Structure formats: C-alpha cells, structure tokens
mmCIF file of C-alpha atoms in Angstrom:
data_model
loop_
_atom_site.group_PDB
_atom_site.id
_atom_site.type_symbol
_atom_site.label_atom_id
_atom_site.label_comp_id
_atom_site.label_asym_id
_atom_site.label_seq_id
_atom_site.Cartn_x
_atom_site.Cartn_y
_atom_site.Cartn_z
ATOM 1 C CA UNK A 1 2.368 10.731 3.814
ATOM 2 C CA UNK A 2 0.411 8.893 6.552
ATOM 3 C CA UNK A 3 0.907 5.123 6.583
ATOM 4 C CA UNK A 4 -0.757 2.038 7.954
ATOM 5 C CA UNK A 5 1.904 0.059 9.802
ATOM 6 C CA UNK A 6 1.755 -3.708 10.229
ATOM 7 C CA UNK A 7 3.872 -5.992 12.381
ATOM 8 C CA UNK A 8 5.381 -8.469 12.040
ATOM 9 C CA UNK A 9 6.128 -8.542 8.324
ATOM 10 C CA UNK A 10 6.538 -12.320 8.457
ATOM 11 C CA UNK A 11 5.199 -14.846 10.939
ATOM 12 C CA UNK A 12 5.733 -18.581 10.910
ATOM 13 C CA UNK A 13 3.627 -20.581 13.323
ATOM 14 C CA UNK A 14 2.774 -24.197 14.034
ATOM 15 C CA UNK A 15 -0.696 -25.475 13.257
ATOM 16 C CA UNK A 16 -2.972 -25.065 16.280
ATOM 17 C CA UNK A 17 -1.051 -22.133 17.722
ATOM 18 C CA UNK A 18 -2.534 -18.709 18.325
ATOM 19 C CA UNK A 19 -1.216 -15.712 16.408
ATOM 20 C CA UNK A 20 -1.821 -12.000 16.789
ATOM 21 C CA UNK A 21 -1.256 -9.691 13.867
ATOM 22 C CA UNK A 22 -0.846 -6.036 14.711
ATOM 23 C CA UNK A 23 -1.686 -2.858 12.880
ATOM 24 C CA UNK A 24 -1.477 0.858 13.512
ATOM 25 C CA UNK A 25 -4.076 2.567 11.292
ATOM 26 C CA UNK A 26 -3.964 6.185 10.174
ATOM 27 C CA UNK A 27 -4.849 8.296 13.172
ATOM 28 C CA UNK A 28 -7.803 10.275 11.813
ATOM 29 C CA UNK A 29 -9.435 7.362 10.012
ATOM 30 C CA UNK A 30 -12.660 5.930 11.375
ATOM 31 C CA UNK A 31 -12.971 2.526 9.694
ATOM 32 C CA UNK A 32 -10.531 -0.316 10.121
ATOM 33 C CA UNK A 33 -10.345 -3.516 8.130
ATOM 34 C CA UNK A 34 -8.589 -6.808 7.710
ATOM 35 C CA UNK A 35 -8.223 -8.424 4.304
ATOM 36 C CA UNK A 36 -6.284 -11.482 3.301
ATOM 37 C CA UNK A 37 -4.721 -12.705 0.076
ATOM 38 C CA UNK A 38 -3.908 -16.363 -0.364
ATOM 39 C CA UNK A 39 -1.025 -16.806 -2.786
ATOM 40 C CA UNK A 40 -2.269 -16.443 -6.346
ATOM 41 C CA UNK A 41 -5.812 -15.555 -5.323
ATOM 42 C CA UNK A 42 -7.937 -12.415 -4.947
ATOM 43 C CA UNK A 43 -7.736 -10.047 -2.030
ATOM 44 C CA UNK A 44 -10.637 -11.068 0.243
ATOM 45 C CA UNK A 45 -12.510 -9.055 2.850
ATOM 46 C CA UNK A 46 -12.427 -10.457 6.377
ATOM 47 C CA UNK A 47 -13.854 -7.844 8.726
ATOM 48 C CA UNK A 48 -14.582 -4.167 9.186
ATOM 49 C CA UNK A 49 -14.522 -2.329 12.499
ATOM 50 C CA UNK A 50 -16.127 0.976 13.358
ATOM 51 C CA UNK A 51 -16.901 2.736 16.599
ATOM 52 C CA UNK A 52 -15.226 -0.026 18.618
ATOM 53 C CA UNK A 53 -17.248 -2.858 17.214
ATOM 54 C CA UNK A 54 -17.396 -5.155 14.216
ATOM 55 C CA UNK A 55 -19.570 -3.549 11.535
ATOM 56 C CA UNK A 56 -19.384 -6.405 9.051
ATOM 57 C CA UNK A 57 -17.623 -9.733 8.658
ATOM 58 C CA UNK A 58 -17.320 -12.275 5.897
ATOM 59 C CA UNK A 59 -18.017 -15.993 6.069
ATOM 60 C CA UNK A 60 -14.269 -16.520 6.324
ATOM 61 C CA UNK A 61 -14.230 -14.682 9.657
ATOM 62 C CA UNK A 62 -15.429 -17.546 11.842
ATOM 63 C CA UNK A 63 -15.103 -18.123 15.590
ATOM 64 C CA UNK A 64 -11.355 -18.691 15.240
ATOM 65 C CA UNK A 65 -10.890 -15.035 14.349
ATOM 66 C CA UNK A 66 -11.280 -11.979 16.534
ATOM 67 C CA UNK A 67 -10.356 -8.307 16.305
ATOM 68 C CA UNK A 68 -9.617 -5.762 18.952
ATOM 69 C CA UNK A 69 -8.666 -2.126 19.299
ATOM 70 C CA UNK A 70 -7.034 -2.312 22.710
ATOM 71 C CA UNK A 71 -6.014 1.349 22.813
ATOM 72 C CA UNK A 72 -6.329 4.457 20.694
ATOM 73 C CA UNK A 73 -3.795 3.407 18.102
ATOM 74 C CA UNK A 74 -3.500 -0.365 17.659
ATOM 75 C CA UNK A 75 -5.847 -2.710 15.800
ATOM 76 C CA UNK A 76 -5.217 -6.441 16.099
ATOM 77 C CA UNK A 77 -6.344 -9.635 14.396
ATOM 78 C CA UNK A 78 -6.149 -12.815 16.459
ATOM 79 C CA UNK A 79 -6.382 -16.312 15.031
ATOM 80 C CA UNK A 80 -6.994 -18.663 17.940
ATOM 81 C CA UNK A 81 -5.972 -22.012 16.502
ATOM 82 C CA UNK A 82 -4.256 -21.673 13.165
ATOM 83 C CA UNK A 83 -4.854 -24.083 10.308
ATOM 84 C CA UNK A 84 -2.704 -24.728 7.258
ATOM 85 C CA UNK A 85 -5.261 -22.936 5.085
ATOM 86 C CA UNK A 86 -4.821 -19.745 7.122
ATOM 87 C CA UNK A 87 -1.458 -19.247 5.391
ATOM 88 C CA UNK A 88 -1.802 -15.987 3.479
ATOM 89 C CA UNK A 89 -0.830 -12.335 3.352
ATOM 90 C CA UNK A 90 -2.971 -10.419 5.823
ATOM 91 C CA UNK A 91 -3.533 -6.754 5.080
ATOM 92 C CA UNK A 92 -4.783 -4.161 7.503
ATOM 93 C CA UNK A 93 -6.446 -1.074 6.050
ATOM 94 C CA UNK A 94 -8.120 2.044 7.298
ATOM 95 C CA UNK A 95 -10.376 4.614 5.691
ATOM 96 C CA UNK A 96 -12.545 7.562 6.267
ATOM 97 C CA UNK A 97 -15.906 7.240 4.617
ATOM 98 C CA UNK A 98 -18.459 9.342 2.907
ATOM 99 C CA UNK A 99 -22.059 8.396 2.451
ATOM 100 C CA UNK A 100 -21.424 7.037 -1.016
ATOM 101 C CA UNK A 101 -19.214 4.270 0.261
ATOM 102 C CA UNK A 102 -15.599 3.463 1.103
ATOM 103 C CA UNK A 103 -13.245 6.285 0.355
ATOM 104 C CA UNK A 104 -9.616 6.984 0.983
ATOM 105 C CA UNK A 105 -8.545 3.445 1.747
ATOM 106 C CA UNK A 106 -4.938 2.972 2.826
ATOM 107 C CA UNK A 107 -3.482 -0.521 3.083
ATOM 108 C CA UNK A 108 -0.528 -1.634 5.141
ATOM 109 C CA UNK A 109 2.311 -3.650 3.632
ATOM 110 C CA UNK A 110 0.918 -6.858 5.065
ATOM 111 C CA UNK A 111 1.947 -9.718 7.317
ATOM 112 C CA UNK A 112 2.889 -12.932 5.575
ATOM 113 C CA UNK A 113 1.571 -15.729 7.783
ATOM 114 C CA UNK A 114 2.883 -19.219 7.185
ATOM 115 C CA UNK A 115 1.312 -22.080 9.124
ATOM 116 C CA UNK A 116 3.401 -25.253 9.214
ATOM 117 C CA UNK B 1 -22.613 -12.074 -3.936
ATOM 118 C CA UNK B 2 -21.006 -9.169 -5.730
ATOM 119 C CA UNK B 3 -18.227 -10.106 -8.139
ATOM 120 C CA UNK B 4 -15.829 -8.082 -10.246
ATOM 121 C CA UNK B 5 -14.332 -9.578 -13.379
ATOM 122 C CA UNK B 6 -11.101 -8.037 -14.612
ATOM 123 C CA UNK B 7 -9.707 -8.430 -18.089
ATOM 124 C CA UNK B 8 -7.267 -9.170 -19.443
ATOM 125 C CA UNK B 9 -5.548 -11.255 -16.785
ATOM 126 C CA UNK B 10 -2.143 -10.617 -18.314
ATOM 127 C CA UNK B 11 -0.910 -7.991 -20.747
ATOM 128 C CA UNK B 12 2.557 -7.711 -22.260
ATOM 129 C CA UNK B 13 3.200 -4.671 -24.454
ATOM 130 C CA UNK B 14 6.031 -2.583 -25.841
ATOM 131 C CA UNK B 15 7.017 0.754 -24.381
ATOM 132 C CA UNK B 16 5.000 3.554 -25.936
ATOM 133 C CA UNK B 17 1.879 1.514 -26.638
ATOM 134 C CA UNK B 18 -1.543 2.297 -25.191
ATOM 135 C CA UNK B 19 -3.619 -0.194 -23.219
ATOM 136 C CA UNK B 20 -6.965 -0.545 -21.493
ATOM 137 C CA UNK B 21 -7.873 -2.745 -18.549
ATOM 138 C CA UNK B 22 -11.509 -3.521 -17.871
ATOM 139 C CA UNK B 23 -13.443 -4.251 -14.703
ATOM 140 C CA UNK B 24 -17.012 -5.521 -15.067
ATOM 141 C CA UNK B 25 -19.834 -6.638 -12.834
ATOM 142 C CA UNK B 26 -23.546 -7.347 -12.916
ATOM 143 C CA UNK B 27 -23.831 -5.512 -9.591
ATOM 144 C CA UNK B 28 -23.953 -1.816 -8.852
ATOM 145 C CA UNK B 29 -21.156 -0.459 -6.691
ATOM 146 C CA UNK B 30 -21.187 2.711 -4.620
ATOM 147 C CA UNK B 31 -17.636 3.469 -5.755
ATOM 148 C CA UNK B 32 -14.832 1.911 -7.734
ATOM 149 C CA UNK B 33 -11.213 2.048 -6.748
ATOM 150 C CA UNK B 34 -8.105 1.153 -8.695
ATOM 151 C CA UNK B 35 -4.983 -0.066 -6.952
ATOM 152 C CA UNK B 36 -1.497 -1.041 -7.957
ATOM 153 C CA UNK B 37 0.221 -3.817 -6.027
ATOM 154 C CA UNK B 38 3.906 -4.688 -6.064
ATOM 155 C CA UNK B 39 5.083 -8.201 -5.079
ATOM 156 C CA UNK B 40 5.075 -8.632 -1.302
ATOM 157 C CA UNK B 41 3.410 -5.283 -0.703
ATOM 158 C CA UNK B 42 -0.075 -4.046 0.019
ATOM 159 C CA UNK B 43 -2.302 -2.486 -2.650
ATOM 160 C CA UNK B 44 -1.656 1.220 -3.193
ATOM 161 C CA UNK B 45 -4.665 3.335 -4.072
ATOM 162 C CA UNK B 46 -4.474 5.083 -7.441
ATOM 163 C CA UNK B 47 -7.939 6.597 -7.694
ATOM 164 C CA UNK B 48 -11.521 6.393 -6.455
ATOM 165 C CA UNK B 49 -14.454 7.096 -8.779
ATOM 166 C CA UNK B 50 -17.845 7.651 -7.249
ATOM 167 C CA UNK B 51 -20.254 9.119 -9.786
ATOM 168 C CA UNK B 52 -21.617 7.187 -12.756
ATOM 169 C CA UNK B 53 -19.871 8.397 -15.918
ATOM 170 C CA UNK B 54 -17.050 9.978 -13.953
ATOM 171 C CA UNK B 55 -13.651 10.265 -15.635
ATOM 172 C CA UNK B 56 -10.472 10.944 -13.699
ATOM 173 C CA UNK B 57 -6.981 11.471 -15.060
ATOM 174 C CA UNK B 58 -3.725 10.826 -13.270
ATOM 175 C CA UNK B 59 -0.913 11.839 -15.640
ATOM 176 C CA UNK B 60 -0.950 9.137 -18.359
ATOM 177 C CA UNK B 61 -3.668 7.099 -16.611
ATOM 178 C CA UNK B 62 -7.364 7.680 -17.321
ATOM 179 C CA UNK B 63 -10.028 6.039 -15.180
ATOM 180 C CA UNK B 64 -13.688 5.839 -16.093
ATOM 181 C CA UNK B 65 -16.700 4.680 -14.098
ATOM 182 C CA UNK B 66 -19.602 3.356 -16.135
ATOM 183 C CA UNK B 67 -22.875 5.274 -16.230
ATOM 184 C CA UNK B 68 -24.655 2.465 -14.384
ATOM 185 C CA UNK B 69 -21.807 2.120 -11.845
ATOM 186 C CA UNK B 70 -21.295 -1.540 -12.796
ATOM 187 C CA UNK B 71 -18.057 -1.283 -14.716
ATOM 188 C CA UNK B 72 -14.858 0.687 -14.966
ATOM 189 C CA UNK B 73 -11.807 0.983 -17.158
ATOM 190 C CA UNK B 74 -8.214 2.035 -16.759
ATOM 191 C CA UNK B 75 -6.482 3.389 -19.845
ATOM 192 C CA UNK B 76 -2.731 3.987 -19.937
ATOM 193 C CA UNK B 77 -1.284 6.146 -22.681
ATOM 194 C CA UNK B 78 2.274 5.637 -23.903
ATOM 195 C CA UNK B 79 3.094 2.915 -21.381
ATOM 196 C CA UNK B 80 6.516 2.923 -19.769
ATOM 197 C CA UNK B 81 8.490 0.109 -18.112
ATOM 198 C CA UNK B 82 7.787 1.767 -14.759
ATOM 199 C CA UNK B 83 4.085 1.017 -15.285
ATOM 200 C CA UNK B 84 4.825 -2.696 -14.950
ATOM 201 C CA UNK B 85 2.876 -4.219 -12.068
ATOM 202 C CA UNK B 86 -0.384 -5.729 -10.876
ATOM 203 C CA UNK B 87 -3.455 -3.528 -11.271
ATOM 204 C CA UNK B 88 -6.498 -4.277 -9.152
ATOM 205 C CA UNK B 89 -9.994 -2.879 -9.305
ATOM 206 C CA UNK B 90 -12.157 -2.929 -6.195
ATOM 207 C CA UNK B 91 -15.808 -2.066 -5.823
ATOM 208 C CA UNK B 92 -17.271 -0.360 -2.804
ATOM 209 C CA UNK B 93 -19.938 -2.601 -1.349
ATOM 210 C CA UNK B 94 -22.341 -2.388 1.540
ATOM 211 C CA UNK B 95 -20.719 -1.612 4.861
ATOM 212 C CA UNK B 96 -17.689 0.098 3.398
ATOM 213 C CA UNK B 97 -15.985 -3.162 2.436
ATOM 214 C CA UNK B 98 -14.260 -3.637 -0.896
ATOM 215 C CA UNK B 99 -14.798 -6.439 -3.392
ATOM 216 C CA UNK B 100 -11.637 -7.013 -5.417
ATOM 217 C CA UNK B 101 -11.122 -8.225 -8.929
ATOM 218 C CA UNK B 102 -8.454 -10.839 -9.627
ATOM 219 C CA UNK B 103 -6.094 -8.288 -11.109
ATOM 220 C CA UNK B 104 -4.305 -7.594 -14.382
ATOM 221 C CA UNK B 105 -0.578 -8.222 -14.578
ATOM 222 C CA UNK B 106 0.948 -5.613 -16.865
ATOM 223 C CA UNK B 107 4.419 -5.987 -18.320
ATOM 224 C CA UNK B 108 5.858 -3.142 -20.357
ATOM 225 C CA UNK B 109 8.964 -4.067 -22.333
ATOM 226 C CA UNK B 110 11.553 -1.483 -23.302
#
C-alpha cells in the first residue's frame, strides 16, 4: 500500500532556530498538504500545494512558514524562526482530487516538533 | 468559517454493543471523510462520502452522509476491543482542504 513518508519522526529545536520538516508524498498524487495538531486540539489545515505553487493557506501559515517541492519526490515545510507555540505534530498529506472535493487523502505518521 | 462538531467526545461501551458517532455542521461540505487515529500516528482514512444521502458500509461500520451534506454519522455494530481509538470526521472544503472535527474517543471494554 502506498505511503506518505515523513522525516524526522521527532525534532527538538531551540526557540528562534529554523527547522525543515520533510515529506515524500504518494507518487501519483497531485495535491500536497501540511496540517498540524497541537496536543489535545483539532487537526488544523496549514497549506495546500498544487502544480508547484501554494493553492491555499490558513491564517496560521504566516511569513515564518514556507513550503517547497525541490524535486519530483520531496515536499518540505520550513519554519524560519520557531516559537514555543509551534510545538505540535505536523502531518504531511497527499491526495488526488475529483471535482467534488478532496478525495483519497493519505496522511503521513507525522513529525513531533518540540520547541524549547 | 466552516466548523464540524463531533459528538460524543468520549464513549465507553461493552464489547458487543452498538454505537453511533455524529458529525454536524451548519455548512455544506463537498465531501465528508472519516478517519481513525492511533496515539502518535497520523489519521488513517476509513471512508469518503460524497453524495447527499450516501451510505457506505465497511464490515461492521456504516457511514452516512446527510441529504443536505451538512452532517454525517458513523455507526458501529457489535463493537470489539479492536475498535478502540480516536475517530475523526473531516469535511471537504474549498480548495481541497479538510476541516476536522475534534474527534470521538471510543473505548470498547471486553
């Protein structure tokens, strides 16, 4: 069964440092996403990426965040200057889509980011 | 802002009992997905419903999408301890993003 792979599984970083979270989406999927889940809270949408550009982003996804698909397989989330409140599980997902909306979402196992 | 309200938040039942989890909104969604999430893992897709009134069955699990595409339910028949976990509903919103409910923690005791 195809998987979305995320690395690292855990990342501890000092406040103010830059972090890059990496993802390998499913190869024939067209849409790529980042979601986050703060401990005890809902899974929240951060950003969607299609055709090599951001298609939508939430208010959480401010100038400190950026995404990139540097080659044909990797999809990365960069946080430029981490804050304590960025501590969360970050999930990458990919999907194909039909005209009725998101379909066939697959999530990775997540990266637990801890900012100290 | 589109919101999904899930109920109940927590459910503890005996093995063999039936249960229903609800997911409600005042907004219309293009699709509704149900996920199961284990601690420390990502959500795993169980089913996607797209058409208003649609019913899908996955073994002992029955999923229904409301006629107006604003609500959904997950019904489990004869629950087993292996069904224990966190169940999430997520609505398909504009731009292919998902809006998640807060989840229902199900505990099935043997």
